[in-house]
């Protein structure tokens, strides 16, 4: 049982690190997009984080299934060329 508990702890730590990295990448990318659209705006990272929190809270509150939206974004990224 002790080795199983240690393996579970490793999976939890790995999952937590991956979540933090994913959120960080999303905030950085949204900050870059906001910088492209509104170059004179201050506090871009803070605005990005607040907008992400607001959208995720709204989706959670409305109990929207995001599977179709995520699939659509994946298909869109598969089709769009990034030259």
PDB file of C-alpha atoms in Angstrom:
ATOM      1  CA  UNK A   1       0.000   0.000   0.000  1.00  0.00           C
ATOM      2  CA  UNK A   2       2.854   2.429   0.697  1.00  0.00           C
ATOM      3  CA  UNK A   3       4.236   2.307  -2.857  1.00  0.00           C
ATOM      4  CA  UNK A   4       0.749   2.915  -4.271  1.00  0.00           C
ATOM      5  CA  UNK A   5       0.325   5.988  -2.078  1.00  0.00           C
ATOM      6  CA  UNK A   6       3.655   7.340  -3.254  1.00  0.00           C
ATOM      7  CA  UNK A   7       2.709   6.771  -6.879  1.00  0.00           C
ATOM      8  CA  UNK A   8      -0.564   8.630  -6.285  1.00  0.00           C
ATOM      9  CA  UNK A   9       1.371  11.525  -4.766  1.00  0.00           C
ATOM     10  CA  UNK A  10       3.647  11.672  -7.809  1.00  0.00           C
ATOM     11  CA  UNK A  11       0.622  11.748 -10.130  1.00  0.00           C
ATOM     12  CA  UNK A  12      -0.958  14.543  -8.082  1.00  0.00           C
ATOM     13  CA  UNK A  13       2.214  16.616  -8.169  1.00  0.00           C
ATOM     14  CA  UNK A  14       2.620  16.035 -11.912  1.00  0.00           C
ATOM     15  CA  UNK A  15      -1.000  16.948 -12.592  1.00  0.00           C
ATOM     16  CA  UNK A  16      -0.682  20.122 -10.517  1.00  0.00           C
ATOM     17  CA  UNK A  17       2.497  21.191 -12.313  1.00  0.00           C
ATOM     18  CA  UNK A  18       0.894  20.562 -15.713  1.00  0.00           C
ATOM     19  CA  UNK A  19      -2.155  22.625 -14.718  1.00  0.00           C
ATOM     20  CA  UNK A  20       0.021  25.540 -13.614  1.00  0.00           C
ATOM     21  CA  UNK A  21       2.050  25.383 -16.835  1.00  0.00           C
ATOM     22  CA  UNK A  22      -1.114  25.249 -18.956  1.00  0.00           C
ATOM     23  CA  UNK A  23      -2.698  28.243 -17.229  1.00  0.00           C
ATOM     24  CA  UNK A  24       0.566  30.187 -17.482  1.00  0.00           C
ATOM     25  CA  UNK A  25       0.862  29.508 -21.217  1.00  0.00           C
ATOM     26  CA  UNK A  26      -2.750  30.550 -21.766  1.00  0.00           C
ATOM     27  CA  UNK A  27      -2.255  33.812 -19.859  1.00  0.00           C
ATOM     28  CA  UNK A  28       0.940  34.601 -21.767  1.00  0.00           C
ATOM     29  CA  UNK A  29      -0.694  33.886 -25.133  1.00  0.00           C
ATOM     30  CA  UNK A  30      -3.787  35.922 -24.308  1.00  0.00           C
ATOM     31  CA  UNK A  31      -1.542  38.784 -23.183  1.00  0.00           C
ATOM     32  CA  UNK A  32       0.246  38.674 -26.537  1.00  0.00           C
ATOM     33  CA  UNK A  33      -3.080  38.747 -28.376  1.00  0.00           C
ATOM     34  CA  UNK A  34      -4.301  41.690 -26.278  1.00  0.00           C
ATOM     35  CA  UNK A  35      -0.979  43.464 -26.953  1.00  0.00           C
ATOM     36  CA  UNK A  36      -1.519  43.038 -30.683  1.00  0.00           C
ATOM     37  CA  UNK A  37      -5.073  44.380 -30.509  1.00  0.00           C
ATOM     38  CA  UNK A  38      -4.574  47.152 -27.914  1.00  0.00           C
ATOM     39  CA  UNK A  39      -0.877  48.104 -27.709  1.00  0.00           C
ATOM     40  CA  UNK A  40      -1.331  51.050 -25.316  1.00  0.00           C
ATOM     41  CA  UNK A  41      -3.295  49.122 -22.702  1.00  0.00           C
ATOM     42  CA  UNK A  42      -1.699  48.706 -19.253  1.00  0.00           C
ATOM     43  CA  UNK A  43      -1.943  45.611 -17.023  1.00  0.00           C
ATOM     44  CA  UNK A  44      -2.469  43.189 -19.919  1.00  0.00           C
ATOM     45  CA  UNK A  45      -1.585  40.075 -17.908  1.00  0.00           C
ATOM     46  CA  UNK A  46      -3.915  41.026 -15.090  1.00  0.00           C
ATOM     47  CA  UNK A  47      -6.755  41.720 -17.522  1.00  0.00           C
ATOM     48  CA  UNK A  48      -6.097  38.362 -19.229  1.00  0.00           C
ATOM     49  CA  UNK A  49      -6.212  36.480 -15.922  1.00  0.00           C
ATOM     50  CA  UNK A  50      -9.411  38.246 -14.832  1.00  0.00           C
ATOM     51  CA  UNK A  51     -11.093  37.584 -18.184  1.00  0.00           C
ATOM     52  CA  UNK A  52     -10.090  33.904 -18.073  1.00  0.00           C
ATOM     53  CA  UNK A  53     -11.453  33.587 -14.534  1.00  0.00           C
ATOM     54  CA  UNK A  54     -14.694  35.332 -15.481  1.00  0.00           C
ATOM     55  CA  UNK A  55     -15.250  33.176 -18.577  1.00  0.00           C
ATOM     56  CA  UNK A  56     -14.489  29.940 -16.725  1.00  0.00           C
ATOM     57  CA  UNK A  57     -16.814  30.946 -13.884  1.00  0.00           C
ATOM     58  CA  UNK A  58     -19.588  31.793 -16.347  1.00  0.00           C
ATOM     59  CA  UNK A  59     -19.156  28.468 -18.150  1.00  0.00           C
ATOM     60  CA  UNK A  60     -19.191  26.615 -14.820  1.00  0.00           C
ATOM     61  CA  UNK A  61     -22.232  28.538 -13.573  1.00  0.00           C
ATOM     62  CA  UNK A  62     -24.165  27.934 -16.800  1.00  0.00           C
ATOM     63  CA  UNK A  63     -23.083  24.264 -16.785  1.00  0.00           C
ATOM     64  CA  UNK A  64     -22.077  24.382 -20.442  1.00  0.00           C
ATOM     65  CA  UNK A  65     -20.537  21.264 -21.955  1.00  0.00           C
ATOM     66  CA  UNK A  66     -17.371  22.514 -23.630  1.00  0.00           C
ATOM     67  CA  UNK A  67     -16.566  19.280 -25.460  1.00  0.00           C
ATOM     68  CA  UNK A  68     -18.082  20.486 -28.737  1.00  0.00           C
ATOM     69  CA  UNK A  69     -16.385  23.896 -28.443  1.00  0.00           C
ATOM     70  CA  UNK A  70     -13.007  22.287 -27.740  1.00  0.00           C
ATOM     71  CA  UNK A  71     -13.441  19.892 -30.659  1.00  0.00           C
ATOM     72  CA  UNK A  72     -14.320  22.810 -32.919  1.00  0.00           C
ATOM     73  CA  UNK A  73     -11.186  24.681 -31.874  1.00  0.00           C
ATOM     74  CA  UNK A  74      -9.057  21.598 -32.512  1.00  0.00           C
ATOM     75  CA  UNK A  75     -10.560  21.199 -35.987  1.00  0.00           C
ATOM     76  CA  UNK A  76     -10.072  24.909 -36.664  1.00  0.00           C
ATOM     77  CA  UNK A  77      -6.411  24.718 -35.683  1.00  0.00           C
ATOM     78  CA  UNK A  78      -5.986  21.644 -37.870  1.00  0.00           C
ATOM     79  CA  UNK A  79      -7.349  23.517 -40.900  1.00  0.00           C
ATOM     80  CA  UNK A  80      -5.768  26.979 -40.457  1.00  0.00           C
ATOM     81  CA  UNK A  81      -2.268  27.395 -41.855  1.00  0.00           C
ATOM     82  CA  UNK A  82       0.148  29.362 -39.699  1.00  0.00           C
ATOM     83  CA  UNK A  83       2.718  30.550 -42.234  1.00  0.00           C
TER      84      UNK A  83
END
